[in-house]
mmCIF file of C-alpha atoms in Angstrom:
data_model
loop_
_atom_site.group_PDB
_atom_site.id
_atom_site.type_symbol
_atom_site.label_atom_id
_atom_site.label_comp_id
_atom_site.label_asym_id
_atom_site.label_seq_id
_atom_site.Cartn_x
_atom_site.Cartn_y
_atom_site.Cartn_z
ATOM 1 C CA GLY A 432 -8.952 -6.198 -18.042
ATOM 2 C CA ALA A 433 -8.129 -8.460 -15.162
ATOM 3 C CA GLY A 434 -6.262 -5.971 -13.001
ATOM 4 C CA VAL A 435 -6.588 -2.472 -11.629
ATOM 5 C CA SER A 436 -6.041 0.048 -14.389
ATOM 6 C CA GLN A 437 -4.901 3.629 -13.853
ATOM 7 C CA SER A 438 -4.638 6.478 -16.311
ATOM 8 C CA PRO A 439 -2.673 8.374 -17.284
ATOM 9 C CA SER A 440 0.509 6.505 -16.378
ATOM 10 C CA ASN A 441 2.451 9.761 -16.366
ATOM 11 C CA LYS A 442 1.314 13.348 -16.026
ATOM 12 C CA VAL A 443 3.370 16.507 -16.074
ATOM 13 C CA THR A 444 1.473 19.628 -15.150
ATOM 14 C CA GLU A 445 2.211 23.240 -14.393
ATOM 15 C CA LYS A 446 1.867 24.518 -10.866
ATOM 16 C CA GLY A 447 -1.610 25.890 -10.290
ATOM 17 C CA LYS A 448 -3.362 23.678 -12.833
ATOM 18 C CA ASP A 449 -5.968 21.054 -11.931
ATOM 19 C CA VAL A 450 -5.414 17.365 -12.662
ATOM 20 C CA GLU A 451 -7.708 14.373 -12.721
ATOM 21 C CA LEU A 452 -6.474 10.836 -12.209
ATOM 22 C CA ARG A 453 -8.544 7.822 -13.093
ATOM 23 C CA CYS A 454 -8.806 4.350 -11.602
ATOM 24 C CA ASP A 455 -10.670 1.350 -13.003
ATOM 25 C CA PRO A 456 -10.866 -1.268 -10.231
ATOM 26 C CA ILE A 457 -11.227 -5.006 -10.630
ATOM 27 C CA SER A 458 -14.830 -5.858 -11.440
ATOM 28 C CA GLY A 459 -16.778 -6.865 -8.350
ATOM 29 C CA HIS A 460 -14.390 -5.263 -5.877
ATOM 30 C CA THR A 461 -16.373 -3.155 -3.447
ATOM 31 C CA ALA A 462 -13.392 -1.523 -1.743
ATOM 32 C CA LEU A 463 -11.250 1.060 -3.505
ATOM 33 C CA TYR A 464 -8.274 2.930 -2.094
ATOM 34 C CA TRP A 465 -6.113 5.814 -3.184
ATOM 35 C CA TYR A 466 -2.581 6.114 -1.873
ATOM 36 C CA ARG A 467 0.382 8.177 -2.870
ATOM 37 C CA GLN A 468 4.095 7.596 -2.627
ATOM 38 C CA ARG A 469 6.436 10.535 -2.665
ATOM 39 C CA LEU A 470 10.055 9.992 -3.559
ATOM 40 C CA GLY A 471 11.792 7.957 -0.870
ATOM 41 C CA GLN A 472 8.661 7.725 1.259
ATOM 42 C CA GLY A 473 6.184 4.998 2.133
ATOM 43 C CA LEU A 474 2.603 4.609 1.002
ATOM 44 C CA GLU A 475 0.460 7.455 2.275
ATOM 45 C CA PHE A 476 -3.262 6.754 2.586
ATOM 46 C CA LEU A 477 -5.522 9.316 0.908
ATOM 47 C CA ILE A 478 -9.099 8.045 0.662
ATOM 48 C CA TYR A 479 -11.067 4.799 0.909
ATOM 49 C CA PHE A 480 -14.400 3.806 -0.625
ATOM 50 C CA GLN A 481 -16.296 0.761 0.648
ATOM 51 C CA GLY A 482 -19.552 -0.097 -1.070
ATOM 52 C CA ASN A 483 -22.272 2.431 -0.369
ATOM 53 C CA SER A 484 -20.704 3.675 2.862
ATOM 54 C CA ALA A 485 -19.514 7.232 3.153
ATOM 55 C CA PRO A 486 -15.885 7.370 1.991
ATOM 56 C CA ASP A 487 -13.093 7.658 4.523
ATOM 57 C CA LYS A 488 -11.428 10.916 3.499
ATOM 58 C CA SER A 489 -9.219 11.191 6.553
ATOM 59 C CA GLY A 490 -6.007 10.928 4.532
ATOM 60 C CA LEU A 491 -6.652 13.736 2.080
ATOM 61 C CA PRO A 492 -3.883 16.295 2.751
ATOM 62 C CA SER A 493 -5.880 19.423 1.900
ATOM 63 C CA ASP A 494 -9.168 20.607 0.471
ATOM 64 C CA ARG A 495 -7.488 20.789 -2.935
ATOM 65 C CA PHE A 496 -7.835 17.013 -3.055
ATOM 66 C CA SER A 497 -11.125 15.258 -3.754
ATOM 67 C CA ALA A 498 -12.220 11.902 -5.067
ATOM 68 C CA GLU A 499 -15.371 10.414 -6.476
ATOM 69 C CA ARG A 500 -16.490 6.905 -7.150
ATOM 70 C CA THR A 501 -19.455 5.905 -9.276
ATOM 71 C CA GLY A 502 -21.105 2.914 -7.632
ATOM 72 C CA GLU A 503 -18.573 0.110 -7.510
ATOM 73 C CA SER A 504 -16.745 1.146 -10.625
ATOM 74 C CA VAL A 505 -14.477 3.940 -11.779
ATOM 75 C CA SER A 506 -12.959 6.416 -9.374
ATOM 76 C CA THR A 507 -11.359 9.766 -10.101
ATOM 77 C CA LEU A 508 -8.962 11.657 -7.879
ATOM 78 C CA THR A 509 -8.884 15.380 -8.546
ATOM 79 C CA ILE A 510 -6.162 17.730 -7.379
ATOM 80 C CA GLN A 511 -6.942 21.406 -7.787
ATOM 81 C CA ARG A 512 -4.338 24.167 -8.050
ATOM 82 C CA THR A 513 -1.482 21.675 -8.001
ATOM 83 C CA GLN A 514 1.631 22.442 -5.996
ATOM 84 C CA GLN A 515 5.129 21.055 -6.387
ATOM 85 C CA GLU A 516 4.745 19.015 -3.197
ATOM 86 C CA ASP A 517 1.899 17.133 -4.893
ATOM 87 C CA SER A 518 4.480 15.437 -7.123
ATOM 88 C CA ALA A 519 4.276 11.720 -6.340
ATOM 89 C CA VAL A 520 3.116 8.382 -7.657
ATOM 90 C CA TYR A 521 -0.601 8.060 -7.046
ATOM 91 C CA LEU A 522 -1.663 4.470 -6.528
ATOM 92 C CA CYS A 523 -5.147 3.035 -6.691
ATOM 93 C CA ALA A 524 -6.059 -0.349 -5.250
ATOM 94 C CA SER A 525 -9.211 -2.414 -5.027
ATOM 95 C CA SER A 526 -10.261 -5.420 -3.000
ATOM 96 C CA LEU A 527 -13.267 -7.572 -2.256
ATOM 97 C CA ASP A 528 -12.740 -6.334 1.265
ATOM 98 C CA ALA A 529 -9.717 -5.791 3.516
ATOM 99 C CA LEU A 530 -9.614 -9.495 4.394
ATOM 100 C CA HIS A 531 -8.638 -10.416 0.872
ATOM 101 C CA GLY A 532 -5.770 -8.043 0.342
ATOM 102 C CA ALA A 533 -5.821 -5.150 -2.071
ATOM 103 C CA PHE A 534 -4.631 -5.288 -5.655
ATOM 104 C CA PHE A 535 -2.798 -2.233 -6.864
ATOM 105 C CA GLY A 536 -2.635 -0.553 -10.226
ATOM 106 C CA GLN A 537 0.630 0.573 -11.779
ATOM 107 C CA GLY A 538 0.141 4.092 -10.513
ATOM 108 C CA THR A 539 0.122 7.553 -12.067
ATOM 109 C CA ARG A 540 3.365 9.467 -11.776
ATOM 110 C CA LEU A 541 2.461 13.106 -11.308
ATOM 111 C CA THR A 542 5.102 15.753 -11.754
ATOM 112 C CA VAL A 543 4.236 19.370 -10.980
ATOM 113 C CA VAL A 544 6.656 21.836 -12.537
ATOM 114 C CA ASP B 1184 2.116 9.325 14.528
ATOM 115 C CA GLN B 1185 3.107 6.207 12.627
ATOM 116 C CA GLN B 1186 0.875 3.286 13.462
ATOM 117 C CA VAL B 1187 2.875 0.802 11.381
ATOM 118 C CA LYS B 1188 6.637 0.961 11.562
ATOM 119 C CA GLN B 1189 9.322 -0.727 9.563
ATOM 120 C CA ASN B 1190 12.475 0.388 11.295
ATOM 121 C CA SER B 1191 14.956 -1.072 8.834
ATOM 122 C CA PRO B 1192 14.982 0.902 5.586
ATOM 123 C CA SER B 1193 17.160 -1.699 3.921
ATOM 124 C CA LEU B 1194 18.379 -5.270 4.273
ATOM 125 C CA SER B 1195 20.989 -7.191 2.343
ATOM 126 C CA VAL B 1196 21.010 -10.999 2.291
ATOM 127 C CA GLN B 1197 22.963 -13.642 0.421
ATOM 128 C CA GLU B 1198 21.134 -15.854 -2.022
ATOM 129 C CA GLY B 1199 19.954 -19.052 -0.358
ATOM 130 C CA ARG B 1200 19.897 -17.553 3.130
ATOM 131 C CA ILE B 1201 16.872 -16.475 5.124
ATOM 132 C CA SER B 1202 15.529 -12.920 4.834
ATOM 133 C CA ILE B 1203 13.688 -11.607 7.872
ATOM 134 C CA LEU B 1204 11.713 -8.403 7.501
ATOM 135 C CA ASN B 1205 10.257 -6.849 10.619
ATOM 136 C CA CYS B 1206 7.255 -4.691 11.323
ATOM 137 C CA ASP B 1207 5.880 -3.154 14.515
ATOM 138 C CA TYR B 1208 2.483 -1.613 15.095
ATOM 139 C CA THR B 1209 1.019 0.565 17.794
ATOM 140 C CA ASN B 1210 -2.739 0.264 17.308
ATOM 141 C CA SER B 1211 -3.981 -2.738 19.292
ATOM 142 C CA MET B 1212 -7.212 -2.701 17.292
ATOM 143 C CA PHE B 1213 -5.426 -3.941 14.177
ATOM 144 C CA ASP B 1214 -6.548 -7.493 13.497
ATOM 145 C CA TYR B 1215 -5.392 -8.132 9.969
ATOM 146 C CA PHE B 1216 -1.889 -7.788 8.611
ATOM 147 C CA LEU B 1217 -0.502 -8.011 5.116
ATOM 148 C CA TRP B 1218 2.816 -7.909 3.320
ATOM 149 C CA TYR B 1219 3.270 -6.365 -0.099
ATOM 150 C CA LYS B 1220 6.207 -6.419 -2.460
ATOM 151 C CA LYS B 1221 7.027 -3.577 -4.812
ATOM 152 C CA TYR B 1222 9.344 -3.465 -7.783
ATOM 153 C CA PRO B 1223 10.401 -0.099 -9.251
ATOM 154 C CA ALA B 1224 7.805 1.508 -11.528
ATOM 155 C CA GLU B 1225 5.174 -1.060 -10.558
ATOM 156 C CA GLY B 1226 2.326 -1.049 -8.076
ATOM 157 C CA PRO B 1227 2.698 -3.097 -4.890
ATOM 158 C CA THR B 1228 1.681 -6.748 -5.165
ATOM 159 C CA PHE B 1229 0.025 -8.650 -2.363
ATOM 160 C CA LEU B 1230 2.232 -11.375 -0.905
ATOM 161 C CA ILE B 1231 0.777 -12.898 2.210
ATOM 162 C CA SER B 1232 -1.554 -12.014 5.062
ATOM 163 C CA ILE B 1233 -2.373 -13.096 8.584
ATOM 164 C CA SER B 1234 -5.320 -12.469 10.852
ATOM 165 C CA SER B 1235 -4.964 -11.877 14.563
ATOM 166 C CA ILE B 1236 -6.439 -15.268 15.426
ATOM 167 C CA LYS B 1237 -3.289 -16.909 14.060
ATOM 168 C CA ASP B 1238 0.367 -16.564 14.914
ATOM 169 C CA LYS B 1239 1.769 -18.026 11.717
ATOM 170 C CA ASN B 1240 0.836 -18.287 8.070
ATOM 171 C CA GLU B 1241 2.926 -19.993 5.437
ATOM 172 C CA ASP B 1242 2.847 -19.845 1.653
ATOM 173 C CA GLY B 1243 5.731 -21.518 -0.115
ATOM 174 C CA ARG B 1244 8.960 -19.704 0.681
ATOM 175 C CA PHE B 1245 7.099 -16.967 2.581
ATOM 176 C CA THR B 1246 6.042 -17.212 6.206
ATOM 177 C CA VAL B 1247 4.530 -14.451 8.291
ATOM 178 C CA PHE B 1248 4.702 -14.573 12.077
ATOM 179 C CA LEU B 1249 2.538 -12.493 14.377
ATOM 180 C CA ASN B 1250 3.309 -11.732 18.005
ATOM 181 C CA LYS B 1251 0.274 -9.854 19.291
ATOM 182 C CA SER B 1252 1.615 -9.238 22.777
ATOM 183 C CA ALA B 1253 4.665 -7.533 21.295
ATOM 184 C CA LYS B 1254 2.658 -5.927 18.480
ATOM 185 C CA HIS B 1255 5.211 -7.287 16.091
ATOM 186 C CA LEU B 1256 5.114 -9.236 12.883
ATOM 187 C CA SER B 1257 7.801 -10.537 10.612
ATOM 188 C CA LEU B 1258 8.102 -11.925 7.119
ATOM 189 C CA HIS B 1259 10.534 -14.761 6.529
ATOM 190 C CA ILE B 1260 11.695 -15.630 3.051
ATOM 191 C CA VAL B 1261 13.625 -18.841 2.737
ATOM 192 C CA PRO B 1262 15.584 -19.531 0.665
ATOM 193 C CA SER B 1263 16.072 -15.987 -0.599
ATOM 194 C CA GLN B 1264 16.430 -15.534 -4.342
ATOM 195 C CA PRO B 1265 17.761 -12.588 -6.369
ATOM 196 C CA GLY B 1266 14.250 -12.071 -7.766
ATOM 197 C CA ASP B 1267 13.073 -11.321 -4.233
ATOM 198 C CA SER B 1268 14.996 -8.046 -4.354
ATOM 199 C CA ALA B 1269 12.310 -5.378 -3.959
ATOM 200 C CA VAL B 1270 10.764 -3.047 -1.393
ATOM 201 C CA TYR B 1271 8.551 -4.860 1.108
ATOM 202 C CA PHE B 1272 5.682 -3.063 2.808
ATOM 203 C CA CYS B 1273 3.887 -4.173 5.915
ATOM 204 C CA ALA B 1274 0.222 -3.114 6.202
ATOM 205 C CA ALA B 1275 -2.501 -3.431 8.806
ATOM 206 C CA SER B 1276 -6.220 -2.887 9.151
ATOM 207 C CA TYR B 1277 -9.046 -3.622 11.582
ATOM 208 C CA SER B 1278 -12.612 -4.767 11.390
ATOM 209 C CA GLY B 1279 -12.060 -5.901 7.816
ATOM 210 C CA ASN B 1280 -13.545 -2.660 6.672
ATOM 211 C CA THR B 1281 -10.911 -0.010 7.149
ATOM 212 C CA PRO B 1282 -8.194 1.311 4.896
ATOM 213 C CA LEU B 1283 -4.853 -0.372 5.029
ATOM 214 C CA VAL B 1284 -2.183 1.490 6.965
ATOM 215 C CA PHE B 1285 1.255 0.947 5.476
ATOM 216 C CA GLY B 1286 4.730 1.106 6.874
ATOM 217 C CA LYS B 1287 7.477 2.974 5.022
ATOM 218 C CA GLY B 1288 8.932 -0.173 3.532
ATOM 219 C CA THR B 1289 12.170 -2.126 3.687
ATOM 220 C CA ARG B 1290 14.347 -2.496 0.618
ATOM 221 C CA LEU B 1291 15.593 -6.078 0.376
ATOM 222 C CA SER B 1292 18.633 -6.852 -1.746
ATOM 223 C CA VAL B 1293 19.411 -10.504 -2.342
ATOM 224 C CA ILE B 1294 22.986 -10.915 -3.498
ATOM 225 C CA ALA B 1295 23.923 -13.805 -5.733
#
């Protein structure tokens, strides 16, 4: 497809379970970002991949969060032992680089019950 | 500590008038600034950007102004249309190779 694709679009999980969120960036985009937006809040940076550089993980809120990216393609964000405060919309974005603006996917709405 | 601040959570403007959305930043290393627009249940969409070597960038009804000395930027929409009603996020980065830092957003309502 032409845009950033995220799956699933919605996920309801029980507290304590692990979840995996997927992002397919735009082909050729070397930069990939994960953000989350909690209800009524702004966009919170989680992690950033740029080419072959080591990812910037400075935004990950705890060691329960991790992300992987295979080359310049798919990325997965994994949340282990989910907590209710993890409930949010998780947004993935990709860009050629920061100078070109990032294109966002539709997001994955995660609800932890 | 918020590096990008949008101090107005909401703004209401009449159709046809100018909408001015403001953004302040604290990190003087930021050299690239962007505005995004977000509708409910959709991801943010890129609107317009400006690099620190400019003080103005225009694209149709949208103009972004940058005041580096004040560490302030603004987005002007003129004339405002009901379809512009959305949440607008300001974002910043530096070196062209760092993650975007977003503000908390301003909800714009354009009233017909």
